[in-house]
């Protein structure tokens, strides 16, 4: 799918910001743009004519961007729509829910043309068919365990990995459940979140590396955790790679190619 084939909905209460975003979209070749000033209006119009991508501000008159993407994910008709957030907000407690609900990108305000192109490339890859993993292993044969306490986050991780040609997935709601599953089944890759109840990503990694029969399995942590001390501890515990939420497809492809070729 090319940029000029995209239909984009922009949810932004400021007419000036609508104009700024519209100009940047035009510069990358996107002319089919619909503007909404409120989340309620946007949700109604999404059902009437689904866009390919929704680009939303965080602060809206009737709800936040986090509330908007949650409403989309709760609606079976809208739950697969790609969502990008544009915000000057930086606090973890505000942005983490947006990441957990599967945003393909979070852009700063203001953002540049190059930042927009990178975000759109990631989103377009998630909308198109498989692009393959650069590895000697056949991705269709890989068995992947996805561990995250958020159903929505697991679904979007799986969706991205499916875009890379991977087909066999097992899901776990937390590290404790993952350890029980690993004791019974073999996996080529574990993809896990950091922040989970019962057994978190650090504890899961530590126990896999020290107590599991699959101590050498590649572990990729996909997380919105920003505490450098915690992430450093995870690396020391033996995680193979750390990827931020939301993550870029090219980054995941490169990481998987390296991890699986080294395994």
Short mmCIF file of C-alpha atoms in Angstrom, two decimals:
data_model
loop_
_atom_site.label_atom_id
_atom_site.label_comp_id
_atom_site.label_asym_id
_atom_site.label_seq_id
_atom_site.Cartn_x
_atom_site.Cartn_y
_atom_site.Cartn_z
CA UNK A 1 0.00 0.00 0.00
CA UNK A 2 1.37 3.42 -1.00
CA UNK A 3 0.92 6.62 0.98
CA UNK A 4 -1.25 8.13 -1.77
CA UNK A 5 -3.71 5.24 -1.35
CA UNK A 6 -4.33 5.97 2.32
CA UNK A 7 -7.46 7.51 3.79
CA UNK A 8 -6.53 9.25 7.06
CA UNK A 9 -8.78 10.62 9.79
CA UNK A 10 -7.29 13.43 11.90
CA UNK A 11 -8.93 13.97 15.32
CA UNK A 12 -7.78 17.37 16.53
CA UNK A 13 -9.83 20.19 18.11
CA UNK A 14 -7.49 22.96 16.95
CA UNK A 15 -8.12 24.22 13.41
CA UNK A 16 -4.54 25.46 13.26
CA UNK A 17 -3.16 22.04 14.22
CA UNK A 18 -5.49 20.39 11.71
CA UNK A 19 -3.98 22.60 9.03
CA UNK A 20 -0.40 21.84 10.14
CA UNK A 21 -0.99 18.07 10.14
CA UNK A 22 -2.84 18.28 6.82
CA UNK A 23 0.09 20.08 5.18
CA UNK A 24 2.56 17.48 6.42
CA UNK A 25 0.32 14.66 5.19
CA UNK A 26 0.10 16.34 1.79
CA UNK A 27 3.90 16.57 1.65
CA UNK A 28 4.22 12.79 1.97
CA UNK A 29 1.51 12.22 -0.65
CA UNK A 30 -1.66 11.81 1.41
CA UNK A 31 -4.58 13.90 0.16
CA UNK A 32 -7.57 11.87 1.40
CA UNK A 33 -7.94 13.35 4.88
CA UNK A 34 -11.02 13.73 7.06
CA UNK A 35 -10.97 16.07 10.06
CA UNK A 36 -12.90 15.68 13.33
CA UNK A 37 -12.82 17.99 16.33
CA UNK A 38 -14.18 15.55 18.92
CA UNK A 39 -13.76 11.86 19.68
CA UNK A 40 -17.51 11.28 19.55
CA UNK A 41 -17.76 12.67 16.03
CA UNK A 42 -14.72 10.63 15.01
CA UNK A 43 -16.17 7.36 16.33
CA UNK A 44 -19.41 7.97 14.45
CA UNK A 45 -17.63 8.75 11.20
CA UNK A 46 -15.29 5.77 11.56
CA UNK A 47 -18.26 3.43 11.51
CA UNK A 48 -19.80 5.21 8.53
CA UNK A 49 -16.64 5.07 6.44
CA UNK A 50 -13.55 3.44 7.92
CA UNK A 51 -10.24 5.24 7.43
CA UNK A 52 -6.98 3.35 7.05
CA UNK A 53 -5.33 5.32 9.86
CA UNK A 54 -6.61 7.49 12.72
CA UNK A 55 -4.25 10.25 13.85
CA UNK A 56 -5.40 11.82 17.11
CA UNK A 57 -4.36 14.46 19.61
CA UNK A 58 -4.19 13.34 23.24
CA UNK A 59 -6.42 16.05 24.72
CA UNK A 60 -9.86 16.21 23.08
CA UNK A 61 -12.99 18.08 24.25
CA UNK A 62 -14.94 14.96 25.19
CA UNK A 63 -12.24 12.42 26.11
CA UNK A 64 -8.52 11.77 25.82
CA UNK A 65 -6.73 10.07 22.96
CA UNK A 66 -6.24 7.10 25.29
CA UNK A 67 -10.01 6.91 25.81
CA UNK A 68 -10.55 7.16 22.06
CA UNK A 69 -8.25 4.28 21.15
CA UNK A 70 -9.81 2.20 23.97
CA UNK A 71 -13.28 2.87 22.55
CA UNK A 72 -12.02 1.79 19.13
CA UNK A 73 -10.53 -1.43 20.50
CA UNK A 74 -13.75 -2.20 22.38
CA UNK A 75 -15.79 -1.91 19.16
CA UNK A 76 -15.52 -5.04 16.95
CA UNK A 77 -16.05 -2.88 13.85
CA UNK A 78 -13.17 -0.51 14.71
CA UNK A 79 -10.76 -2.58 16.78
CA UNK A 80 -8.35 -3.31 13.91
CA UNK A 81 -7.98 0.32 12.76
CA UNK A 82 -4.45 1.69 12.91
CA UNK A 83 -4.03 4.46 15.49
CA UNK A 84 -1.31 7.11 15.81
CA UNK A 85 -1.12 9.63 18.66
CA UNK A 86 0.20 13.17 18.30
CA UNK A 87 0.96 14.76 21.66
CA UNK A 88 3.36 16.93 23.62
CA UNK A 89 2.49 14.82 26.67
CA UNK A 90 5.49 12.87 28.01
CA UNK A 91 4.29 11.37 31.30
CA UNK A 92 4.35 7.59 31.40
CA UNK A 93 0.97 7.28 33.14
CA UNK A 94 -0.74 9.10 30.27
CA UNK A 95 1.08 7.50 27.35
CA UNK A 96 1.34 3.92 28.58
CA UNK A 97 -2.40 3.13 28.08
CA UNK A 98 -2.12 4.35 24.48
CA UNK A 99 0.83 2.02 23.92
CA UNK A 100 -0.99 -0.87 25.57
CA UNK A 101 -3.96 -0.43 23.26
CA UNK A 102 -1.77 -0.93 20.22
CA UNK A 103 -0.85 2.49 18.84
CA UNK A 104 1.44 2.05 15.86
CA UNK A 105 3.26 5.31 16.66
CA UNK A 106 3.36 8.19 19.12
CA UNK A 107 4.52 11.41 17.50
CA UNK A 108 5.71 14.49 19.41
CA UNK A 109 4.02 17.84 18.92
CA UNK A 110 5.31 19.38 16.74
CA UNK A 111 6.66 16.57 14.56
CA UNK A 112 8.75 16.68 11.40
CA UNK A 113 8.07 15.29 7.94
CA UNK A 114 10.70 12.59 8.47
CA UNK A 115 9.12 11.53 11.79
CA UNK A 116 5.74 11.32 10.07
CA UNK A 117 7.17 9.20 7.24
CA UNK A 118 8.77 6.79 9.70
CA UNK A 119 5.52 6.42 11.64
CA UNK A 120 3.51 5.95 8.44
CA UNK A 121 5.95 3.35 7.13
CA UNK A 122 5.53 1.32 10.31
CA UNK A 123 1.76 1.63 10.08
CA UNK A 124 1.59 0.77 6.38
CA UNK A 125 3.67 -2.37 7.01
CA UNK A 126 1.12 -3.44 9.63
CA UNK A 127 -1.70 -2.95 7.12
CA UNK A 128 -0.09 -4.92 4.29
CA UNK A 129 0.66 -8.57 3.80
CA UNK A 130 3.74 -10.44 4.97
CA UNK A 131 7.15 -9.00 4.38
CA UNK A 132 9.20 -11.90 5.74
CA UNK A 133 11.88 -12.33 8.41
CA UNK A 134 15.48 -12.17 7.24
CA UNK A 135 16.58 -15.47 8.76
CA UNK A 136 17.61 -18.93 7.65
CA UNK A 137 14.66 -20.29 9.62
CA UNK A 138 11.25 -20.59 8.02
CA UNK A 139 9.04 -18.13 9.99
CA UNK A 140 6.00 -20.33 9.41
CA UNK A 141 7.65 -23.05 11.50
CA UNK A 142 8.50 -20.82 14.45
CA UNK A 143 6.65 -21.36 17.71
CA UNK A 144 6.29 -18.12 19.69
CA UNK A 145 5.10 -17.57 23.25
CA UNK A 146 3.61 -14.08 23.76
CA UNK A 147 3.41 -12.96 27.41
CA UNK A 148 1.48 -9.82 28.41
CA UNK A 149 -1.28 -9.15 30.94
CA UNK A 150 -3.07 -6.95 28.37
CA UNK A 151 -5.21 -8.88 25.90
CA UNK A 152 -5.04 -5.94 23.51
CA UNK A 153 -1.25 -5.72 23.70
CA UNK A 154 -0.90 -9.45 22.99
CA UNK A 155 -3.19 -9.15 20.01
CA UNK A 156 -1.19 -6.32 18.47
CA UNK A 157 2.15 -8.02 19.09
CA UNK A 158 0.78 -11.10 17.34
CA UNK A 159 -0.54 -8.98 14.49
CA UNK A 160 2.89 -7.47 13.86
CA UNK A 161 4.60 -10.86 14.03
CA UNK A 162 2.02 -12.31 11.65
CA UNK A 163 3.03 -9.58 9.23
CA UNK A 164 6.52 -11.09 9.33
CA UNK A 165 5.19 -14.50 8.34
CA UNK A 166 5.01 -16.10 11.80
CA UNK A 167 1.93 -18.29 12.31
CA UNK A 168 2.19 -20.34 15.53
CA UNK A 169 1.47 -18.48 18.76
CA UNK A 170 0.71 -19.39 22.36
CA UNK A 171 -0.46 -16.69 24.77
CA UNK A 172 0.18 -16.24 28.50
CA UNK A 173 -1.37 -13.58 30.76
CA UNK A 174 1.67 -13.23 33.03
CA UNK A 175 5.06 -14.72 33.81
CA UNK A 176 3.67 -17.38 36.13
CA UNK A 177 1.41 -18.75 33.41
CA UNK A 178 4.27 -18.51 30.91
CA UNK A 179 6.57 -20.60 33.11
CA UNK A 180 3.90 -23.30 33.42
CA UNK A 181 3.46 -23.34 29.64
CA UNK A 182 7.22 -23.45 28.98
CA UNK A 183 7.49 -26.48 31.25
CA UNK A 184 5.14 -28.37 28.92
CA UNK A 185 5.88 -27.00 25.42
CA UNK A 186 8.91 -26.04 23.34
CA UNK A 187 9.27 -22.53 21.85
CA UNK A 188 11.65 -20.87 19.40
CA UNK A 189 11.01 -17.39 20.79
CA UNK A 190 9.49 -15.74 23.88
CA UNK A 191 8.10 -12.21 23.52
CA UNK A 192 7.23 -10.66 26.87
CA UNK A 193 6.16 -7.43 28.54
CA UNK A 194 8.00 -6.12 31.61
CA UNK A 195 5.17 -4.87 33.86
CA UNK A 196 2.91 -7.83 34.74
CA UNK A 197 1.29 -9.14 37.93
CA UNK A 198 2.46 -12.28 39.78
CA UNK A 199 5.71 -12.78 37.81
CA UNK A 200 6.98 -9.80 35.84
CA UNK A 201 9.21 -9.80 32.75
CA UNK A 202 12.43 -9.56 34.76
CA UNK A 203 11.47 -12.49 36.99
CA UNK A 204 10.30 -14.49 33.98
CA UNK A 205 13.60 -13.95 32.17
CA UNK A 206 15.58 -14.82 35.28
CA UNK A 207 13.68 -18.06 35.87
CA UNK A 208 13.87 -19.12 32.22
CA UNK A 209 17.64 -18.59 32.23
CA UNK A 210 18.27 -20.38 35.54
CA UNK A 211 15.53 -22.98 36.02
CA UNK A 212 13.89 -23.74 32.70
CA UNK A 213 14.69 -26.66 30.39
CA UNK A 214 14.73 -24.02 27.63
CA UNK A 215 17.43 -21.79 29.10
CA UNK A 216 18.77 -20.72 25.70
CA UNK A 217 15.46 -19.70 24.10
CA UNK A 218 15.65 -16.13 22.67
CA UNK A 219 13.67 -13.66 24.80
CA UNK A 220 12.52 -10.36 23.32
CA UNK A 221 11.05 -7.86 25.76
CA UNK A 222 8.47 -5.47 24.28
CA UNK A 223 7.79 -2.84 26.90
CA UNK A 224 6.94 0.78 27.62
CA UNK A 225 9.07 0.63 30.79
CA UNK A 226 11.39 3.66 30.93
CA UNK A 227 13.29 3.03 34.16
CA UNK A 228 16.90 2.49 33.05
CA UNK A 229 17.77 0.64 36.24
CA UNK A 230 15.03 -1.92 35.69
CA UNK A 231 15.89 -2.35 32.01
CA UNK A 232 19.56 -2.80 32.87
CA UNK A 233 18.63 -5.50 35.39
CA UNK A 234 16.57 -7.25 32.73
CA UNK A 235 19.54 -7.25 30.34
CA UNK A 236 21.75 -8.68 33.04
CA UNK A 237 19.15 -11.37 33.72
CA UNK A 238 19.59 -12.54 30.13
CA UNK A 239 16.96 -10.92 27.91
CA UNK A 240 18.08 -11.19 24.27
CA UNK A 241 16.63 -7.88 23.05
CA UNK A 242 14.48 -5.00 24.31
CA UNK A 243 11.99 -3.26 22.03
CA UNK A 244 9.91 -0.21 22.95
CA UNK A 245 6.12 0.06 22.69
CA UNK A 246 4.98 0.94 20.09
CA UNK A 247 7.71 -0.65 17.99
CA UNK A 248 8.70 -0.22 14.37
CA UNK A 249 8.31 -3.23 12.07
CA UNK A 250 11.80 -2.84 10.62
CA UNK A 251 13.25 -2.85 14.13
CA UNK A 252 11.41 -6.06 15.01
CA UNK A 253 12.44 -7.72 11.74
CA UNK A 254 16.09 -6.85 12.33
CA UNK A 255 15.99 -8.06 15.94
CA UNK A 256 14.28 -11.32 15.07
CA UNK A 257 16.67 -11.99 12.21
CA UNK A 258 19.62 -11.55 14.56
CA UNK A 259 18.11 -13.48 17.47
CA UNK A 260 16.95 -16.45 15.43
CA UNK A 261 20.16 -16.73 13.43
CA UNK A 262 22.16 -16.74 16.66
CA UNK A 263 19.89 -19.27 18.38
#
